[in-house]
């Protein structure tokens, strides 16, 4: 296997990388933390999806796109390309593999299985065979024997055999313990068989009892059916008797009710015939009703007209005086005249008073406007005088006059007095104007009140005059109506004795006579209505007579049917009792059958349970025998695994020693004949004398450890059946000085004959001068790096 190209995107420190990997021994150098190990670890992740961190840590910090690692490699004459991708917020894994440009696998699991098939080894075997770290080399000589042994066995893949052997032993011991515990709880099969035989006999007896109970139930059911038929017949006869009795009672009740109604109808018909004899007298008494109503209506209209006249005269005689009847004092008060002169009488005087009050109000309003203007002028003059006095207070006697420009000198005090006098005069004028304004406002208010009073008095006088005229008209109309009704009453009563005299007494008599006539008329009308119903009443009497006869006949017929039925209450009670006893017998037989069936079912279930227990015990014994065989097989498997593991270790030890010796001789130019590997502790001893490594130089120790690690990788290839041809040495130069590092680098160059490709990861930058090819990894800031092939002195790929 030879890696030809490596492409990364958003993979840890590499945002974008596409680099060709040269064949042979290739140095990968750069400062610590630059990402050298990330390059070689990306190969393992791309091929098998295995990394030393979680998949979330593989994505570059702040990257938003997909994380991609693609490896192109040659193997067995074919060119393969494997690509693995992390995408999405959940970092879902996608993978695909291609061979010679043709896609051959897709999906994370399918690609891993395909790579396993191509290389002939799993991810663990690939890592143990290909990747060699400095800590592994140091462990060969610096750890205790048991730690060194565990490391070598882990690298060789023998540790899983130890775990499988220990697991088989543990499972064999656990199986034996479980078998012994199971033996303690096994049941007695013979006792269970005896119980089953006994239950079988009881079940036969229970089945016979159940058959007998079924026969008894059939007989009881037949007897119950016969008793039920007899009781049903007796019940039918009883129900028929009860029906006839109820019908007879209903017929008797209808007969009695019909008799009662018939007596009432006959009495009502007789009373109607008696009342018909009073109808002529009632008709005569109601004959003069219309004349009485006409006379009574005339008297009532006369009385209403007289009452209307009285009301109008009373209203006219009350204190509602016309305007022309007002006294001189009232008019004077309304007009505001107090000099004792006589005012105009009536409405004319009030109208003149209103006009005079309006003129005085207008004159007062004019004087008020003049007073307000005088107050405004006086206020303006006062403000001007106050400003001039204030300006005079601010003058300087030594300064020139602001108006004429001459010096004030002795005139300063005179100017001050003149300004103060002017301000006082303006204040007095403003005060006098304010007093005149107050007097004008008082005069204006008094004039307005007088005008309003005169207007109200005029309006009230006009209203009184209008009401007085209406009342006089009403009195005249009422008197005319009274005269008209008097004439009508005289005409109405002209035929009575005494003429129209004593009309009040006649009105009371007329009202009484009219009420009596109305009562006679109403009674006659009601009697006529009742007489109209006499034919239907006579028909009702005939119908009730027919109903009495029909109900009597039906009662006689029902009585005859009841006697013909010949129902016997004792026979009915006996049939009911016999039916109840038969039902009780059936219930008892059914209960007995149920008990018999339950006994049979219980015995059958117990027998089934005993047989199931017998089968279970036999099955447990068979299972126990199988488990004993399995335990023996597990024990034997543990023995075989132990023997295989010991045989494998026994074979690996000499082979590992021979391969290590050959490689060590090659790396040291034959200075040492052998390098022995202890088969138990895997301790290295140099030379035929078997000297330990601590007696040799550091470079010789490093070469010996490297020989052992490479031999382990080749042995892993041999055990897994694969042949990778790739070796990755991660920081194996360690902290060696220049001489030791040069010697080790020279030895690494010789490994090119054994491997198609050797990748040497180191932080020493001078490897590019000592190895055939080199790749430089350089940090570029911000947690990002770039890599380039330095074998030709130019960079093949770099990304910032």
PDB file of N, CA and C in Angstrom, residues 398-455:
ATOM      1  N   UNK A 398     -23.880 113.674  36.023  1.00  0.00           N
ATOM      2  CA  UNK A 398     -22.665 114.105  35.338  1.00  0.00           C
ATOM      3  C   UNK A 398     -22.714 113.810  33.851  1.00  0.00           C
ATOM      4  N   UNK A 399     -23.665 112.957  33.396  1.00  0.00           N
ATOM      5  CA  UNK A 399     -23.717 112.570  31.991  1.00  0.00           C
ATOM      6  C   UNK A 399     -24.592 113.520  31.208  1.00  0.00           C
ATOM      7  N   UNK A 400     -24.453 113.620  29.880  1.00  0.00           N
ATOM      8  CA  UNK A 400     -25.297 114.514  29.061  1.00  0.00           C
ATOM      9  C   UNK A 400     -26.707 113.960  28.956  1.00  0.00           C
ATOM     10  N   UNK A 401     -27.661 114.849  28.646  1.00  0.00           N
ATOM     11  CA  UNK A 401     -29.055 114.446  28.503  1.00  0.00           C
ATOM     12  C   UNK A 401     -29.183 113.518  27.297  1.00  0.00           C
ATOM     13  N   UNK A 402     -29.925 112.422  27.432  1.00  0.00           N
ATOM     14  CA  UNK A 402     -30.070 111.509  26.312  1.00  0.00           C
ATOM     15  C   UNK A 402     -30.906 112.078  25.185  1.00  0.00           C
ATOM     16  N   UNK A 403     -31.639 113.224  25.428  1.00  0.00           N
ATOM     17  CA  UNK A 403     -32.502 113.780  24.395  1.00  0.00           C
ATOM     18  C   UNK A 403     -31.815 114.915  23.638  1.00  0.00           C
ATOM     19  N   UNK A 404     -31.224 115.880  24.408  1.00  0.00           N
ATOM     20  CA  UNK A 404     -30.637 117.050  23.765  1.00  0.00           C
ATOM     21  C   UNK A 404     -29.136 117.010  23.705  1.00  0.00           C
ATOM     22  N   UNK A 405     -28.531 116.139  24.502  1.00  0.00           N
ATOM     23  CA  UNK A 405     -27.078 116.017  24.483  1.00  0.00           C
ATOM     24  C   UNK A 405     -26.371 116.973  25.404  1.00  0.00           C
ATOM     25  N   UNK A 406     -27.066 117.943  26.087  1.00  0.00           N
ATOM     26  CA  UNK A 406     -26.438 118.894  26.997  1.00  0.00           C
ATOM     27  C   UNK A 406     -26.281 118.273  28.368  1.00  0.00           C
ATOM     28  N   UNK A 407     -25.340 118.779  29.143  1.00  0.00           N
ATOM     29  CA  UNK A 407     -25.138 118.272  30.492  1.00  0.00           C
ATOM     30  C   UNK A 407     -26.321 118.654  31.362  1.00  0.00           C
ATOM     31  N   UNK A 408     -26.739 117.774  32.241  1.00  0.00           N
ATOM     32  CA  UNK A 408     -27.882 118.019  33.119  1.00  0.00           C
ATOM     33  C   UNK A 408     -27.499 119.013  34.211  1.00  0.00           C
ATOM     34  N   UNK A 409     -26.492 118.712  34.923  1.00  0.00           N
ATOM     35  CA  UNK A 409     -26.036 119.637  35.968  1.00  0.00           C
ATOM     36  C   UNK A 409     -27.101 119.869  37.000  1.00  0.00           C
ATOM     37  N   UNK A 410     -27.436 121.207  37.209  1.00  0.00           N
ATOM     38  CA  UNK A 410     -28.430 121.566  38.230  1.00  0.00           C
ATOM     39  C   UNK A 410     -29.833 121.214  37.826  1.00  0.00           C
ATOM     40  N   UNK A 411     -30.082 120.907  36.518  1.00  0.00           N
ATOM     41  CA  UNK A 411     -31.436 120.563  36.061  1.00  0.00           C
ATOM     42  C   UNK A 411     -31.814 119.125  36.391  1.00  0.00           C
ATOM     43  N   UNK A 412     -30.878 118.362  36.922  1.00  0.00           N
ATOM     44  CA  UNK A 412     -31.149 116.931  37.182  1.00  0.00           C
ATOM     45  C   UNK A 412     -32.277 116.748  38.181  1.00  0.00           C
ATOM     46  N   UNK A 413     -32.259 117.533  39.302  1.00  0.00           N
ATOM     47  CA  UNK A 413     -33.322 117.400  40.316  1.00  0.00           C
ATOM     48  C   UNK A 413     -34.650 117.859  39.762  1.00  0.00           C
ATOM     49  N   UNK A 414     -34.632 118.944  38.922  1.00  0.00           N
ATOM     50  CA  UNK A 414     -35.882 119.433  38.349  1.00  0.00           C
ATOM     51  C   UNK A 414     -36.492 118.395  37.409  1.00  0.00           C
ATOM     52  N   UNK A 415     -35.626 117.731  36.660  1.00  0.00           N
ATOM     53  CA  UNK A 415     -36.137 116.685  35.756  1.00  0.00           C
ATOM     54  C   UNK A 415     -36.759 115.548  36.568  1.00  0.00           C
ATOM     55  N   UNK A 416     -36.103 115.222  37.667  1.00  0.00           N
ATOM     56  CA  UNK A 416     -36.625 114.142  38.512  1.00  0.00           C
ATOM     57  C   UNK A 416     -37.994 114.520  39.059  1.00  0.00           C
ATOM     58  N   UNK A 417     -38.156 115.771  39.575  1.00  0.00           N
ATOM     59  CA  UNK A 417     -39.437 116.200  40.150  1.00  0.00           C
ATOM     60  C   UNK A 417     -40.503 116.258  39.075  1.00  0.00           C
ATOM     61  N   UNK A 418     -40.137 116.766  37.893  1.00  0.00           N
ATOM     62  CA  UNK A 418     -41.113 116.875  36.803  1.00  0.00           C
ATOM     63  C   UNK A 418     -41.649 115.489  36.416  1.00  0.00           C
ATOM     64  N   UNK A 419     -40.744 114.504  36.326  1.00  0.00           N
ATOM     65  CA  UNK A 419     -41.172 113.147  35.966  1.00  0.00           C
ATOM     66  C   UNK A 419     -42.040 112.528  37.053  1.00  0.00           C
ATOM     67  N   UNK A 420     -41.736 112.790  38.316  1.00  0.00           N
ATOM     68  CA  UNK A 420     -42.534 112.215  39.419  1.00  0.00           C
ATOM     69  C   UNK A 420     -43.895 112.851  39.453  1.00  0.00           C
ATOM     70  N   UNK A 421     -43.972 114.215  39.224  1.00  0.00           N
ATOM     71  CA  UNK A 421     -45.252 114.916  39.213  1.00  0.00           C
ATOM     72  C   UNK A 421     -46.135 114.412  38.080  1.00  0.00           C
ATOM     73  N   UNK A 422     -45.516 114.202  36.922  1.00  0.00           N
ATOM     74  CA  UNK A 422     -46.292 113.680  35.785  1.00  0.00           C
ATOM     75  C   UNK A 422     -46.843 112.289  36.104  1.00  0.00           C
ATOM     76  N   UNK A 423     -46.028 111.441  36.767  1.00  0.00           N
ATOM     77  CA  UNK A 423     -46.514 110.094  37.110  1.00  0.00           C
ATOM     78  C   UNK A 423     -47.664 110.172  38.094  1.00  0.00           C
ATOM     79  N   UNK A 424     -47.610 111.091  39.100  1.00  0.00           N
ATOM     80  CA  UNK A 424     -48.685 111.213  40.097  1.00  0.00           C
ATOM     81  C   UNK A 424     -49.965 111.713  39.437  1.00  0.00           C
ATOM     82  N   UNK A 425     -49.842 112.715  38.520  1.00  0.00           N
ATOM     83  CA  UNK A 425     -51.026 113.212  37.825  1.00  0.00           C
ATOM     84  C   UNK A 425     -51.673 112.104  36.981  1.00  0.00           C
ATOM     85  N   UNK A 426     -50.845 111.310  36.309  1.00  0.00           N
ATOM     86  CA  UNK A 426     -51.396 110.202  35.499  1.00  0.00           C
ATOM     87  C   UNK A 426     -52.090 109.174  36.381  1.00  0.00           C
ATOM     88  N   UNK A 427     -51.547 108.948  37.587  1.00  0.00           N
ATOM     89  CA  UNK A 427     -52.168 107.982  38.502  1.00  0.00           C
ATOM     90  C   UNK A 427     -53.506 108.501  38.990  1.00  0.00           C
ATOM     91  N   UNK A 428     -53.571 109.862  39.305  1.00  0.00           N
ATOM     92  CA  UNK A 428     -54.843 110.432  39.761  1.00  0.00           C
ATOM     93  C   UNK A 428     -55.887 110.374  38.659  1.00  0.00           C
ATOM     94  N   UNK A 429     -55.449 110.697  37.417  1.00  0.00           N
ATOM     95  CA  UNK A 429     -56.380 110.634  36.289  1.00  0.00           C
ATOM     96  C   UNK A 429     -56.895 109.216  36.088  1.00  0.00           C
ATOM     97  N   UNK A 430     -55.988 108.231  36.219  1.00  0.00           N
ATOM     98  CA  UNK A 430     -56.414 106.824  36.047  1.00  0.00           C
ATOM     99  C   UNK A 430     -57.385 106.431  37.145  1.00  0.00           C
ATOM    100  N   UNK A 431     -57.152 106.920  38.383  1.00  0.00           N
ATOM    101  CA  UNK A 431     -58.066 106.571  39.485  1.00  0.00           C
ATOM    102  C   UNK A 431     -59.433 107.187  39.253  1.00  0.00           C
ATOM    103  N   UNK A 432     -59.488 108.508  38.778  1.00  0.00           N
ATOM    104  CA  UNK A 432     -60.777 109.166  38.518  1.00  0.00           C
ATOM    105  C   UNK A 432     -61.518 108.455  37.393  1.00  0.00           C
ATOM    106  N   UNK A 433     -60.747 108.034  36.348  1.00  0.00           N
ATOM    107  CA  UNK A 433     -61.398 107.319  35.246  1.00  0.00           C
ATOM    108  C   UNK A 433     -61.967 105.997  35.721  1.00  0.00           C
ATOM    109  N   UNK A 434     -61.269 105.336  36.651  1.00  0.00           N
ATOM    110  CA  UNK A 434     -61.785 104.071  37.190  1.00  0.00           C
ATOM    111  C   UNK A 434     -63.061 104.292  37.972  1.00  0.00           C
ATOM    112  N   UNK A 435     -63.154 105.395  38.762  1.00  0.00           N
ATOM    113  CA  UNK A 435     -64.386 105.669  39.514  1.00  0.00           C
ATOM    114  C   UNK A 435     -65.540 105.933  38.567  1.00  0.00           C
ATOM    115  N   UNK A 436     -65.256 106.753  37.479  1.00  0.00           N
ATOM    116  CA  UNK A 436     -66.311 106.997  36.500  1.00  0.00           C
ATOM    117  C   UNK A 436     -66.763 105.706  35.824  1.00  0.00           C
ATOM    118  N   UNK A 437     -65.813 104.785  35.564  1.00  0.00           N
ATOM    119  CA  UNK A 437     -66.177 103.499  34.936  1.00  0.00           C
ATOM    120  C   UNK A 437     -67.067 102.683  35.861  1.00  0.00           C
ATOM    121  N   UNK A 438     -66.767 102.666  37.174  1.00  0.00           N
ATOM    122  CA  UNK A 438     -67.592 101.911  38.118  1.00  0.00           C
ATOM    123  C   UNK A 438     -68.991 102.482  38.188  1.00  0.00           C
ATOM    124  N   UNK A 439     -69.087 103.879  38.194  1.00  0.00           N
ATOM    125  CA  UNK A 439     -70.415 104.494  38.235  1.00  0.00           C
ATOM    126  C   UNK A 439     -71.196 104.174  36.971  1.00  0.00           C
ATOM    127  N   UNK A 440     -70.493 104.202  35.799  1.00  0.00           N
ATOM    128  CA  UNK A 440     -71.181 103.900  34.539  1.00  0.00           C
ATOM    129  C   UNK A 440     -71.667 102.455  34.532  1.00  0.00           C
ATOM    130  N   UNK A 441     -70.851 101.533  35.029  1.00  0.00           N
ATOM    131  CA  UNK A 441     -71.275 100.134  35.081  1.00  0.00           C
ATOM    132  C   UNK A 441     -72.478  99.946  35.996  1.00  0.00           C
ATOM    133  N   UNK A 442     -72.511 100.666  37.180  1.00  0.00           N
ATOM    134  CA  UNK A 442     -73.661 100.561  38.075  1.00  0.00           C
ATOM    135  C   UNK A 442     -74.915 101.115  37.423  1.00  0.00           C
ATOM    136  N   UNK A 443     -74.743 102.288  36.725  1.00  0.00           N
ATOM    137  CA  UNK A 443     -75.894 102.885  36.043  1.00  0.00           C
ATOM    138  C   UNK A 443     -76.406 101.946  34.951  1.00  0.00           C
ATOM    139  N   UNK A 444     -75.430 101.321  34.188  1.00  0.00           N
ATOM    140  CA  UNK A 444     -75.825 100.398  33.108  1.00  0.00           C
ATOM    141  C   UNK A 444     -76.567  99.194  33.664  1.00  0.00           C
ATOM    142  N   UNK A 445     -76.142  98.663  34.823  1.00  0.00           N
ATOM    143  CA  UNK A 445     -76.804  97.510  35.421  1.00  0.00           C
ATOM    144  C   UNK A 445     -78.191  97.859  35.900  1.00  0.00           C
ATOM    145  N   UNK A 446     -78.348  99.078  36.535  1.00  0.00           N
ATOM    146  CA  UNK A 446     -79.673  99.483  37.018  1.00  0.00           C
ATOM    147  C   UNK A 446     -80.628  99.692  35.850  1.00  0.00           C
ATOM    148  N   UNK A 447     -80.134 100.316  34.775  1.00  0.00           N
ATOM    149  CA  UNK A 447     -80.993 100.539  33.606  1.00  0.00           C
ATOM    150  C   UNK A 447     -81.414  99.212  32.995  1.00  0.00           C
ATOM    151  N   UNK A 448     -80.480  98.230  32.943  1.00  0.00           N
ATOM    152  CA  UNK A 448     -80.837  96.927  32.380  1.00  0.00           C
ATOM    153  C   UNK A 448     -81.893  96.235  33.224  1.00  0.00           C
ATOM    154  N   UNK A 449     -81.724  96.307  34.564  1.00  0.00           N
ATOM    155  CA  UNK A 449     -82.723  95.685  35.437  1.00  0.00           C
ATOM    156  C   UNK A 449     -84.081  96.352  35.267  1.00  0.00           C
ATOM    157  N   UNK A 450     -84.144  97.683  35.159  1.00  0.00           N
ATOM    158  CA  UNK A 450     -85.422  98.384  34.991  1.00  0.00           C
ATOM    159  C   UNK A 450     -86.077  98.004  33.666  1.00  0.00           C
ATOM    160  N   UNK A 451     -85.227  97.915  32.605  1.00  0.00           N
ATOM    161  CA  UNK A 451     -85.768  97.515  31.305  1.00  0.00           C
ATOM    162  C   UNK A 451     -86.334  96.103  31.363  1.00  0.00           C
ATOM    163  N   UNK A 452     -85.618  95.206  32.031  1.00  0.00           N
ATOM    164  CA  UNK A 452     -86.088  93.813  32.130  1.00  0.00           C
ATOM    165  C   UNK A 452     -87.384  93.750  32.926  1.00  0.00           C
ATOM    166  N   UNK A 453     -87.506  94.517  34.045  1.00  0.00           N
ATOM    167  CA  UNK A 453     -88.726  94.506  34.863  1.00  0.00           C
ATOM    168  C   UNK A 453     -89.913  95.036  34.063  1.00  0.00           C
ATOM    169  N   UNK A 454     -89.687  96.126  33.293  1.00  0.00           N
ATOM    170  CA  UNK A 454     -90.789  96.686  32.508  1.00  0.00           C
ATOM    171  C   UNK A 454     -91.243  95.701  31.443  1.00  0.00           C
ATOM    172  N   UNK A 455     -90.252  95.011  30.814  1.00  0.00           N
ATOM    173  CA  UNK A 455     -90.607  94.034  29.781  1.00  0.00           C
ATOM    174  C   UNK A 455     -91.409  92.891  30.372  1.00  0.00           C
TER     175      UNK A 455
END
